[in-house]
XYZ file of C-alpha atoms in Angstrom:
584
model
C 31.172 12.948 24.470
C 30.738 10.081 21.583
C 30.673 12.210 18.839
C 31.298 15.964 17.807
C 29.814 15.326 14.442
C 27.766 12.726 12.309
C 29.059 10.749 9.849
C 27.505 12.342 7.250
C 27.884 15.965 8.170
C 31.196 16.966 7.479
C 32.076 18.837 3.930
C 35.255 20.758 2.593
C 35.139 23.706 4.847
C 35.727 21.466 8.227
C 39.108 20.870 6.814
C 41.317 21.079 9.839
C 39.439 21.172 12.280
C 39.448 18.415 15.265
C 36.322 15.900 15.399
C 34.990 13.156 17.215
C 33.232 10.247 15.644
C 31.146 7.289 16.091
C 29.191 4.621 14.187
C 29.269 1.205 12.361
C 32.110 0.039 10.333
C 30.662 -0.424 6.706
C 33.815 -1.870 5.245
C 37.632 -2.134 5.838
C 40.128 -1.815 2.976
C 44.126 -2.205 3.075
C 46.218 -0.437 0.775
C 49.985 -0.875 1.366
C 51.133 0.827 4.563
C 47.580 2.747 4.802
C 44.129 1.116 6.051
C 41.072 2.772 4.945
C 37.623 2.403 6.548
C 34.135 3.775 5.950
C 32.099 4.884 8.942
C 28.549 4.833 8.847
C 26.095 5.916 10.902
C 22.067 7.408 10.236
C 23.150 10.376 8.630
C 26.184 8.965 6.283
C 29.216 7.483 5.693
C 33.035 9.625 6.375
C 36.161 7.718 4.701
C 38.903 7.339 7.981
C 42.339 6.824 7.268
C 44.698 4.935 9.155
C 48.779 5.271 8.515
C 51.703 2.836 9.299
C 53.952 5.579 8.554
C 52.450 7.842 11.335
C 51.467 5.335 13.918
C 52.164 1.605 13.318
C 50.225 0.198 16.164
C 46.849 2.448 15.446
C 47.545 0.958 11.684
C 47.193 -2.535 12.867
C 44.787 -2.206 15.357
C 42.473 -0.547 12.370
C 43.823 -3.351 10.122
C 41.586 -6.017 12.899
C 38.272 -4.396 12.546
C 35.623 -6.185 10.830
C 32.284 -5.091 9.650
C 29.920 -4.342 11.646
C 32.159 -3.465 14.446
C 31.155 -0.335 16.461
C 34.053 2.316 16.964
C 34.441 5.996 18.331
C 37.633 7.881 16.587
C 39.354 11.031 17.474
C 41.409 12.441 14.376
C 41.624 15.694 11.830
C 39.348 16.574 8.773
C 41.509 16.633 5.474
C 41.224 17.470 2.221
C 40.402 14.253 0.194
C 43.258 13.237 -2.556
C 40.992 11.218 -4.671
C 37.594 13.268 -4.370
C 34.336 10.900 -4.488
C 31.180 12.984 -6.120
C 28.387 10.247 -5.659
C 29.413 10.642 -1.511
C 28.172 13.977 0.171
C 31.496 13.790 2.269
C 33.143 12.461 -0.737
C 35.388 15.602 -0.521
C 36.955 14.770 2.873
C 38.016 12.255 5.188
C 39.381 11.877 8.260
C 43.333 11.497 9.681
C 42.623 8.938 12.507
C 44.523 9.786 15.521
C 42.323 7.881 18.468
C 40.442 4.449 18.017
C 37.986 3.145 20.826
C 36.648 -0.074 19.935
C 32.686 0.181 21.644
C 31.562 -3.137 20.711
C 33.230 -6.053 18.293
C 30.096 -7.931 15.789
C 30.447 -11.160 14.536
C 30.015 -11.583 10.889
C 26.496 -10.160 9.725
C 24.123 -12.440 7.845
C 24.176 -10.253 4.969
C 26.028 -7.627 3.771
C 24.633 -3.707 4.970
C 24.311 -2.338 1.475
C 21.545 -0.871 -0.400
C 22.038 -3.968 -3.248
C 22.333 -6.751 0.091
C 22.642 -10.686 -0.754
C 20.390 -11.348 2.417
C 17.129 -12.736 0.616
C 13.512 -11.464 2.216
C 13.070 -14.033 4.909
C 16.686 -13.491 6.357
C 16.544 -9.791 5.918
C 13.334 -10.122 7.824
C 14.758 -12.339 10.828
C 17.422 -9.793 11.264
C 15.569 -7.221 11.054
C 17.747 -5.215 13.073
C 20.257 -5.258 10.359
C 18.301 -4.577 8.291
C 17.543 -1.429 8.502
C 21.040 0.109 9.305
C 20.572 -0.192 5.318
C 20.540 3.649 3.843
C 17.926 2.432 1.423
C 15.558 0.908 4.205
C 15.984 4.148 6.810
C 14.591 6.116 4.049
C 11.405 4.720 3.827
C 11.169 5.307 7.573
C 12.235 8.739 6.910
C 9.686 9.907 4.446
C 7.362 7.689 6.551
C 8.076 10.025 9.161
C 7.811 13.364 7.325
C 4.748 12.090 5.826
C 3.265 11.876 9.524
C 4.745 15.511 10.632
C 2.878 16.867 7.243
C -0.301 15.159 7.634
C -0.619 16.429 11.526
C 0.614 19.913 10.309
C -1.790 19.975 7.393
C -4.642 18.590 9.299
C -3.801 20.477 12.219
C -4.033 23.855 10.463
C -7.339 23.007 9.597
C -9.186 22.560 12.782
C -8.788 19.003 13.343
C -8.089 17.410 16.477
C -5.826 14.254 17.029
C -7.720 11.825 19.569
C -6.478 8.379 21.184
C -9.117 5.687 20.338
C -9.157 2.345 22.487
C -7.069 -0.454 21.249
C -9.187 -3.089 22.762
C -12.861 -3.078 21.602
C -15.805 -5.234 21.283
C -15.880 -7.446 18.321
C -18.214 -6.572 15.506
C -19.496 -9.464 13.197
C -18.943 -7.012 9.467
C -16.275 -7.216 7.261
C -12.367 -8.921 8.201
C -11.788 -11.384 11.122
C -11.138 -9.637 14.745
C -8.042 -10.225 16.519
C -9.163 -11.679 19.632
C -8.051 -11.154 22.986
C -9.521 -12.964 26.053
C -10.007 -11.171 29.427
C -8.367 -12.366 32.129
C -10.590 -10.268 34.831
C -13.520 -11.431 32.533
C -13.446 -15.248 32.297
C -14.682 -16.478 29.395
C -15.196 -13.008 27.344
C -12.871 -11.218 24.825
C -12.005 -8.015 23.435
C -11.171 -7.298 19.988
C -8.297 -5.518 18.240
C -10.052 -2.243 15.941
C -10.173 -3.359 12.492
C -10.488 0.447 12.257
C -11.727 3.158 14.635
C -15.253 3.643 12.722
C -17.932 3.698 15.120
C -15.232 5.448 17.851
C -14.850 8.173 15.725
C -18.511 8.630 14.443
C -19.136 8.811 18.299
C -16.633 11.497 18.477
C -18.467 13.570 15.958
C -21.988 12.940 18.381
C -19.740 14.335 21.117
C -19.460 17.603 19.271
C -15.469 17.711 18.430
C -16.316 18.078 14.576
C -13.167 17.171 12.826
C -11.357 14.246 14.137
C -8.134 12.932 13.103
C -5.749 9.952 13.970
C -2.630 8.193 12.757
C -3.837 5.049 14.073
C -3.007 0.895 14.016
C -5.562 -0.912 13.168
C -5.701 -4.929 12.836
C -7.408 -7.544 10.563
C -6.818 -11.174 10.775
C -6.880 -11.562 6.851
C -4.555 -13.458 3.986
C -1.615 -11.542 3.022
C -0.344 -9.805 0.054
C 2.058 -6.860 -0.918
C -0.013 -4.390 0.107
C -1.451 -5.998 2.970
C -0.449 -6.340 6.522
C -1.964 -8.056 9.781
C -1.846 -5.078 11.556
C -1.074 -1.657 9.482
C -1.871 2.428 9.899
C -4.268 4.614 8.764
C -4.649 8.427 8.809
C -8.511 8.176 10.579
C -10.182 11.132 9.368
C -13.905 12.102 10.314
C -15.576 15.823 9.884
C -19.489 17.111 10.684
C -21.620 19.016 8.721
C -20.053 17.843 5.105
C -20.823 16.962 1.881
C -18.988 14.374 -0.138
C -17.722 17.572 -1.733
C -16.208 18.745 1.272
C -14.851 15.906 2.303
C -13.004 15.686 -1.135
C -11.903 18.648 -1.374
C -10.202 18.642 1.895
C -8.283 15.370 1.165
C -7.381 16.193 -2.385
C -6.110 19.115 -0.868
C -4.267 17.016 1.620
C -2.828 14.870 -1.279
C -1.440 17.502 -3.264
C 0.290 19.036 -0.334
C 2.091 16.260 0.077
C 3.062 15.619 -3.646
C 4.622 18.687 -3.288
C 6.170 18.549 -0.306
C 7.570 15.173 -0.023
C 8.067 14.756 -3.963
C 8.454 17.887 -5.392
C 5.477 16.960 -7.779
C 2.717 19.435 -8.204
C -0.724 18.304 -9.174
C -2.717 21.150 -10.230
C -5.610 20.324 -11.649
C -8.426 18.507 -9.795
C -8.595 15.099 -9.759
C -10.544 12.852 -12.222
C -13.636 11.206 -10.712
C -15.194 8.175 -11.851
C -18.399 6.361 -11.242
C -18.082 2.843 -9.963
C -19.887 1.475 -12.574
C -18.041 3.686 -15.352
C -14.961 2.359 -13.778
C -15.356 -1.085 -13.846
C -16.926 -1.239 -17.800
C -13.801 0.985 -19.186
C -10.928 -0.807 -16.990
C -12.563 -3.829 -14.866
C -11.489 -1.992 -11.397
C -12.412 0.039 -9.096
C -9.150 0.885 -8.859
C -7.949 1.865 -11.995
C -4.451 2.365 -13.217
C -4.362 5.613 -15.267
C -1.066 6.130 -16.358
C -1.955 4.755 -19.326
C -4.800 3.941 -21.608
C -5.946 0.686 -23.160
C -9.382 1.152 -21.946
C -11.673 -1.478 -22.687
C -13.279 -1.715 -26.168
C -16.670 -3.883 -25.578
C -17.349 -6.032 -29.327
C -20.286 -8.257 -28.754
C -22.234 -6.446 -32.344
C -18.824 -6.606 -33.837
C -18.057 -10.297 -33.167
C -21.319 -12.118 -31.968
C -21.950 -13.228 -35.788
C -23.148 -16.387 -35.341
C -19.926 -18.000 -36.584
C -17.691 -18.772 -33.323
C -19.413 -20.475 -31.151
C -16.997 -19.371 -28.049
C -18.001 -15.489 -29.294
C -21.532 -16.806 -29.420
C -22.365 -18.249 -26.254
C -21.160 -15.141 -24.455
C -22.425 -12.877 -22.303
C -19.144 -10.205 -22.719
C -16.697 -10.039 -25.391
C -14.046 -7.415 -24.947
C -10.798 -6.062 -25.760
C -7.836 -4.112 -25.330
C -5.339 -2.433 -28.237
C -1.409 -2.645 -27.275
C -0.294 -0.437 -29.301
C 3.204 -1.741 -30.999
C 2.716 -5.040 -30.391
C 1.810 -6.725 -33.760
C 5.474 -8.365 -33.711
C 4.658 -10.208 -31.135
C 5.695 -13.897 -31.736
C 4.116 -16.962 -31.203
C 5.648 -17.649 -27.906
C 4.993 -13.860 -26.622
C 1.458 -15.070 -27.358
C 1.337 -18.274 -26.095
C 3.000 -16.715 -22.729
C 0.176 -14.071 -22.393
C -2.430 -17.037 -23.049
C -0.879 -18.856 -20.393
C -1.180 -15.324 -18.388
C -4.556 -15.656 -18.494
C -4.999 -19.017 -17.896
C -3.744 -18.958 -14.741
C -5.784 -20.135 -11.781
C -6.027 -16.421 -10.061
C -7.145 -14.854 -13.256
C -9.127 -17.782 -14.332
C -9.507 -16.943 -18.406
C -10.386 -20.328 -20.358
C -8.284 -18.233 -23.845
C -7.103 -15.592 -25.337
C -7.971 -14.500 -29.250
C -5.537 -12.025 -30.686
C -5.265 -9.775 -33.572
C -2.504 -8.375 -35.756
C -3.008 -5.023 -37.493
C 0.067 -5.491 -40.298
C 2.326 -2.646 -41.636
C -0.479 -2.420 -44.436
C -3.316 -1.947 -42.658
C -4.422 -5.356 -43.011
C -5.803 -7.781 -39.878
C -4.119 -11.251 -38.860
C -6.158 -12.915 -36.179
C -5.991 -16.170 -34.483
C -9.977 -16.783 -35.389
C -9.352 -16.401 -39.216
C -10.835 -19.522 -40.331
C -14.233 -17.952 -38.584
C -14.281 -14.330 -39.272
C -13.634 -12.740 -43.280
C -11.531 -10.084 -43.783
C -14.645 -7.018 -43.673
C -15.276 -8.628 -40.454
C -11.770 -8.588 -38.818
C -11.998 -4.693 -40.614
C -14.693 -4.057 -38.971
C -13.005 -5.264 -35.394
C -10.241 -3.055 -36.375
C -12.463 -0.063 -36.597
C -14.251 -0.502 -33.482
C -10.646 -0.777 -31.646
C -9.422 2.283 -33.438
C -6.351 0.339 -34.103
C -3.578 1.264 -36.412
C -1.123 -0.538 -38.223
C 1.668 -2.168 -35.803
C -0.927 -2.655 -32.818
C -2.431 -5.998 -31.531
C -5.811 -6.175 -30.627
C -6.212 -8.836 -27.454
C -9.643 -10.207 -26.766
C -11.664 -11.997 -23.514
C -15.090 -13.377 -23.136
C -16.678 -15.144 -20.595
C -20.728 -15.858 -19.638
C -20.190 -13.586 -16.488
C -19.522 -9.701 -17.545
C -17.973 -8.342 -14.410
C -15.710 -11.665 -14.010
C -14.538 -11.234 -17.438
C -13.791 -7.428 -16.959
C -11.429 -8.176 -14.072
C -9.570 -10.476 -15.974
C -9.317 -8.001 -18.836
C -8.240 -5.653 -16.040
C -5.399 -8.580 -15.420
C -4.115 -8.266 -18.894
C -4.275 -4.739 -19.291
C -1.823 -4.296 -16.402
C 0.392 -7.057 -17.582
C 0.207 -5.265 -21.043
C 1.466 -1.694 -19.278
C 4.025 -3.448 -17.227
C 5.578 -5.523 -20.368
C 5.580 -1.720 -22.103
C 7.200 0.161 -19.409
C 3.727 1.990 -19.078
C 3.644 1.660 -15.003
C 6.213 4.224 -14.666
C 6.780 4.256 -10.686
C 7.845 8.106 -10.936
C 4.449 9.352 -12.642
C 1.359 9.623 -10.214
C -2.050 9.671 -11.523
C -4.377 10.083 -9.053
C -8.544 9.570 -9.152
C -11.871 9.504 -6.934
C -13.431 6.583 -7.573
C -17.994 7.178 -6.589
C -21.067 5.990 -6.670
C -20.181 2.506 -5.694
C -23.144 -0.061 -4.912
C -24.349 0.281 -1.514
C -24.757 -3.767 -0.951
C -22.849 -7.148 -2.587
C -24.005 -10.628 -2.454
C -22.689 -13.099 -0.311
C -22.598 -16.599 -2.124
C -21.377 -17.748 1.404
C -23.214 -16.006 4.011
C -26.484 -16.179 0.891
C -27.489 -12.188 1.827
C -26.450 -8.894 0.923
C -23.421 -7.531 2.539
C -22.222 -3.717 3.241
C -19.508 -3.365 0.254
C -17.933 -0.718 2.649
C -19.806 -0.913 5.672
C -22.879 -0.979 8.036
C -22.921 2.968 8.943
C -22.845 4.001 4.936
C -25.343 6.474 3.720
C -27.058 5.594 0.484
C -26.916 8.490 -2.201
C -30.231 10.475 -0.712
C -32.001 9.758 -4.576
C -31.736 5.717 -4.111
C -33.058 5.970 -0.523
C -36.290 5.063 -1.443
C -35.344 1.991 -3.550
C -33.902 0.371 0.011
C -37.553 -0.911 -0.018
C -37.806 -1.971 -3.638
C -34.349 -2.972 -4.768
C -31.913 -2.995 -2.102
C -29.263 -4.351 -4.794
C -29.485 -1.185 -6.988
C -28.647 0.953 -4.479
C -25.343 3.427 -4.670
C -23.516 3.944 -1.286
C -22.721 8.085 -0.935
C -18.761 6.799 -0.480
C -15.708 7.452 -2.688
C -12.376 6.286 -2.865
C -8.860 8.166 -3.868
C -6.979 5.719 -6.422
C -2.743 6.417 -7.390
C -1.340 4.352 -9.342
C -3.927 1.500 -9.853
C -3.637 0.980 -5.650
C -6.520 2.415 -3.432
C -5.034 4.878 -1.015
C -8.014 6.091 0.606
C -11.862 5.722 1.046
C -14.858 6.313 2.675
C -18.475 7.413 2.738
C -20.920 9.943 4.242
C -22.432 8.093 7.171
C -26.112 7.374 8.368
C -26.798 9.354 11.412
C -30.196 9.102 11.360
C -31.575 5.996 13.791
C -34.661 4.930 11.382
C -32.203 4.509 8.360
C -29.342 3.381 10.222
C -32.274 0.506 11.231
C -33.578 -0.517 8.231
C -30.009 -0.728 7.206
C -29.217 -2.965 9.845
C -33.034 -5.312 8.376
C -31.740 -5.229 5.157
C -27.902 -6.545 6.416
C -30.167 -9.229 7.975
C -29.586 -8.487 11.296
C -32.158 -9.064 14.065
C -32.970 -5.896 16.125
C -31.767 -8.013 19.327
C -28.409 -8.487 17.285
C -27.906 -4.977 16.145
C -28.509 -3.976 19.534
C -26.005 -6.195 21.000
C -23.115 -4.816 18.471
C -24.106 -2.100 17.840
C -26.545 -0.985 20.144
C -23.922 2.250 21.701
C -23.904 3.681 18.623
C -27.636 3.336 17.627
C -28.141 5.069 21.291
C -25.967 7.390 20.894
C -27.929 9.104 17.536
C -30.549 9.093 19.831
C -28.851 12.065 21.567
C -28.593 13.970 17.966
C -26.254 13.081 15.806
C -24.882 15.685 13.232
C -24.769 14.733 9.582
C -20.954 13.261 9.036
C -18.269 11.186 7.237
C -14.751 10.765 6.667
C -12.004 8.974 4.953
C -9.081 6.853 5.889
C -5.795 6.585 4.199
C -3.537 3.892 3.829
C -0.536 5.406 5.486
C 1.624 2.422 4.421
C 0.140 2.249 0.949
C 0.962 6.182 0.462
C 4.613 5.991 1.891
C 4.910 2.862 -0.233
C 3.613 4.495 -3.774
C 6.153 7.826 -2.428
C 8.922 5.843 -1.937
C 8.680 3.354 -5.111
C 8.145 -0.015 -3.506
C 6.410 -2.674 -5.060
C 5.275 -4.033 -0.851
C 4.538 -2.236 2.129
C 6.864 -4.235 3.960
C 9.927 -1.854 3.499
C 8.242 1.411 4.786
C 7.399 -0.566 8.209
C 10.524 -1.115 10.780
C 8.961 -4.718 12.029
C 6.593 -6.041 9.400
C 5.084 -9.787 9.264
C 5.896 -12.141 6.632
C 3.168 -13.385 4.083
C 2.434 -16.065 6.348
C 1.435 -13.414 9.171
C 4.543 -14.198 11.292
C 6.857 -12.401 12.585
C 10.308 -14.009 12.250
C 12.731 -12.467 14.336
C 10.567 -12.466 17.217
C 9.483 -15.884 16.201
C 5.614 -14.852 17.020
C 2.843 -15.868 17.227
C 4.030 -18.349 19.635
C 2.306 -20.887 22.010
C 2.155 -19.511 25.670
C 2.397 -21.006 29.026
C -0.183 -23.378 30.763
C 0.051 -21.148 33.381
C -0.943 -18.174 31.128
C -3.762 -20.753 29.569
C -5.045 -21.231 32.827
C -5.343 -17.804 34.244
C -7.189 -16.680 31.052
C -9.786 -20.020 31.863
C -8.159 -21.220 28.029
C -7.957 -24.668 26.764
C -6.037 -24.945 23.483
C -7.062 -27.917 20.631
C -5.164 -27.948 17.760
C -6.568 -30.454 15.484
């Protein structure tokens, strides 16, 4: 056999015995007449020792191994002299008695250690590498203790894990398709899912009631940290629900794995939040609520008639960070240059003071008196060592999100985004439709099979753009885990939805006409959610990207680097698929 034990098995009580071991040489290090090298495999590292006094040529065959190398050894557990506490087999290592080289490596691109001097794009191209680091394999650890807990959890419930297809028709709503063209079909394509939606509201039609699925699902969409080309959801879908149920089940769901994967319990029920209450106090709809700052709104404080850029706005509003009065000049000028950026798109930034004597220093002095910069101080419930930071704009919701910008720039420079502290929300009520400056119509926020909240039903006739979709979302840590909706399973809604999306009844019938066919075979009332699986392992594991809980993830230009794809293809392959590239 290869091995008798791992490397990271063996403790104090194996002293003496005989083992057998087999892994990756981490490093190599010569002391004198005695070579010592760490082992490492999945499970750990073992310290072996090698001994010119005891066997010269063993010694010197030890002394040629390089990192990297794979080895078996044959030798005796001791007692360790010099005892290592931050190792679990710190307490022993291993008299070497056998070495089998198994394979020789040449020099790795970067070193195997948790702090590596392999940069992201190398890292990425040897992927391989990679992860052999401890700190990578345990994201794909709790990634996959996550997935035994969520099918255990769901499981126990009632739900059923079903296979969906992987290639699907395309659908015209929401993210691009991936496209893929049918060789026994000339000329047509499939689609990769962007998500199983209308597969598993089909499933609920066909009676199996609660659905689940640790599913990929693709998008062809820009890239960010939290955002892959293709990435995994936990599909969920139940019949016969409420919202209610459907949030109790997955808050339930949450908190079990808090507390199983984190030790953390969460015992009271989460906070929800309106949409629209969401984005006035924090400018989200995924607010971070680990801390506070909300959102102070001052246009009867400041609109005086005396500042013309206060004047001429349609929002003014700020945020208090508390402590931060001592802010200098070039703190300032660094957060007005924060705002100013082209993502965030703020034309300035007016501060405030609140001095050790109560007393307000603003950069708008020369406008505002000092019972007027009192009364600003009021309103912000300030208190003597906090600055008072202050947006406006002529368009309310744009100027909210880039108040949302600072405040999370404001928690991060005060340590306020503490990765270890989980505050968790459901986030409601959010507006059925958005308008499409583009496309110049309303479009599904979520999507197409929504239900509106049964009291705005009636205003789909009157004022489609007031409407409030019946869908949630679950929020941690300022990132949206989680969302979805009570659907429409009633044909005559699930039609005029369609008008209103400006679709044509020929055109809803081509996309979607299996699923409008299928209600017609009765449809229970439904919905779901989906989880971010990467997103949750990410948040569990303290990551700032996705990437590192994924073994072979794309780069933020979409490719991926060590298997140099997307790639061109053959002629042949062009021609077989009736395909005629133009690049222009």
């Amino acid at each position: 056999m290869y091995r008798t034990h791992t490397c990271g098995e063996l403790r104090i009580e194996n002293v003496g015995q005989s083992v057998t071991l087999a892994g990756w040489v981490q490093r190599v290090r010569k002391m004198g007449g005695m070579t010592f090298v760490d082992l490492r495999d999945r499970y750990g590292i073992t310290q072996l020792v090698f001994n010119s006094e005891t066997n010269q040529e063993l010694n010197d065959r030890a002394n040629k191994l390089g990192r990297e190398f794979v080895i078996q050894i044959v030798g005796t557990v001791n007692e360790r002299y010099s005892k290592n506490a931050n190792m679990p087999t710190g307490d022993i290592e291993i008299i070497v008695e056998e070495l089998n080289l198994l394979n020789a490596s040449e020099v790795p691109p970067f070193t195997i250690e948790d702090q590596s001097d392999g940069g992201d794009d190398i890292r990425m191209k040897y992927r391989y590498l990679d992860l052999r680091r401890a700190c990578v394999r345990k994201n794909l650890e709790l990634r996959h203790k996550m997935c035994i807990e969520v099918r255990n959890y769901l499981s126990n419930l009632g739900f059923l894990e079903v296979e969906t297809p992987m290639l699907i028709g395309s659908t015209p709503e929401g993210a691009r398709d991936f496209v893929v063209p049918s060789r026994m079909n000339p000329g047509q394509f499939y689609a990769l899912p962007q998500s199983p939606q209308t597969l598993k509201q089909l499933l609920m039609v066909a009676g199996f009631d609660r659905y689940f699925q640790i599913v990929k699902c693709f998008r062809d969409e820009d890239l960010r940290a939290d955002r892959q080309p293709e990435f995994t959801q936990i599909d969920c879908e139940m019949s016969f629900v409420t919202q209610e149920d459907i949030i109790q089940t997955f808050e339930g769901m949450a908190k079990h794995l808090f507390k199983t994967l984190r030790g953390v319990e969460l015992n009271e029920p989460f906070l929800r939040l309106p949409w629209a209450e969401a984005m006035r106090r924090f400018g989200s709809d995924k607010p971070d609520m680990r801390f506070g700052m909300e959102f102070v709104e001052l246009m009867d404080t400041l609109k005086c008639g005396i500042f013309p850029v206060f004047d001429n706005a349609t929002y003014i509003g700020g945020i208090c960070a508390p402590g931060c009065a001592v802010y200098t000049r070039k703190q300032l000028d660094q957060l007005t240059d924060f705002v100013k950026r082209p993502q965030i798109g703020a034309k300035g930034l007016v501060y405030a003071r609140v001095q050790e004597d109560g007393s307000v220093k603003s950069s708008v002095d020369k406008f505002y008196n000092p019972e007027q910069l009192e009364a600003l101080k009021q309103k912000m419930e300030a208190k003597p060592g906090d600055l008072i930071l202050i947006l406006s704009g002529d368009d309310a919701m744009k100027t909210r999100k880039q108040l949302c910008e600072l405040r999370l720039e404001m928690g991060e420079r005060l340590g306020l985004r503490d990765k270890n502290k989980f505050a968790l929300l459901w986030v409601t009520e959010f507006p059925m439709f958005e308008w499409s400056d583009e496309e110049q119509r309303l479009m599904a926020m979520h999507h197409p099979f929504t239900h509106p909240m049964d009291e705005d039903i009636a205003l789909l006739d009157t004022d489609p753009a007031a409407v409030r979709a019946d869908a949630y979302d679950m929020v941690c840590n300022g990132i949206e885990v989680g969302g979805g909706s009570i659907r429409i399973h009633d044909p005559k809604l699930q039609e005029k939805m369609f008008e209103i999306l400006g679709f044509t009844p020929e055109r809803a019938q081509e996309q979607f006409g299996f699923l409008m066919n299928a209600f017609k075979y009765g449809a229970p009332p439904h919905g779901g959610l989906a989880y971010g699986l990467d997103r949750w392992v990410s948040i569990f594991a303290g990551l700032d990207s996705i990437r590192d809980c994924i073994a072979f993830p794309k780069n933020n230009s979409g490719r991926d680097v060590m298997l140099d794809a997307p790639a061109a293809i053959d002629q042949k392959q062009l021609d077989e698929l009736f395909l005629k590239v133009d690049v222009k």
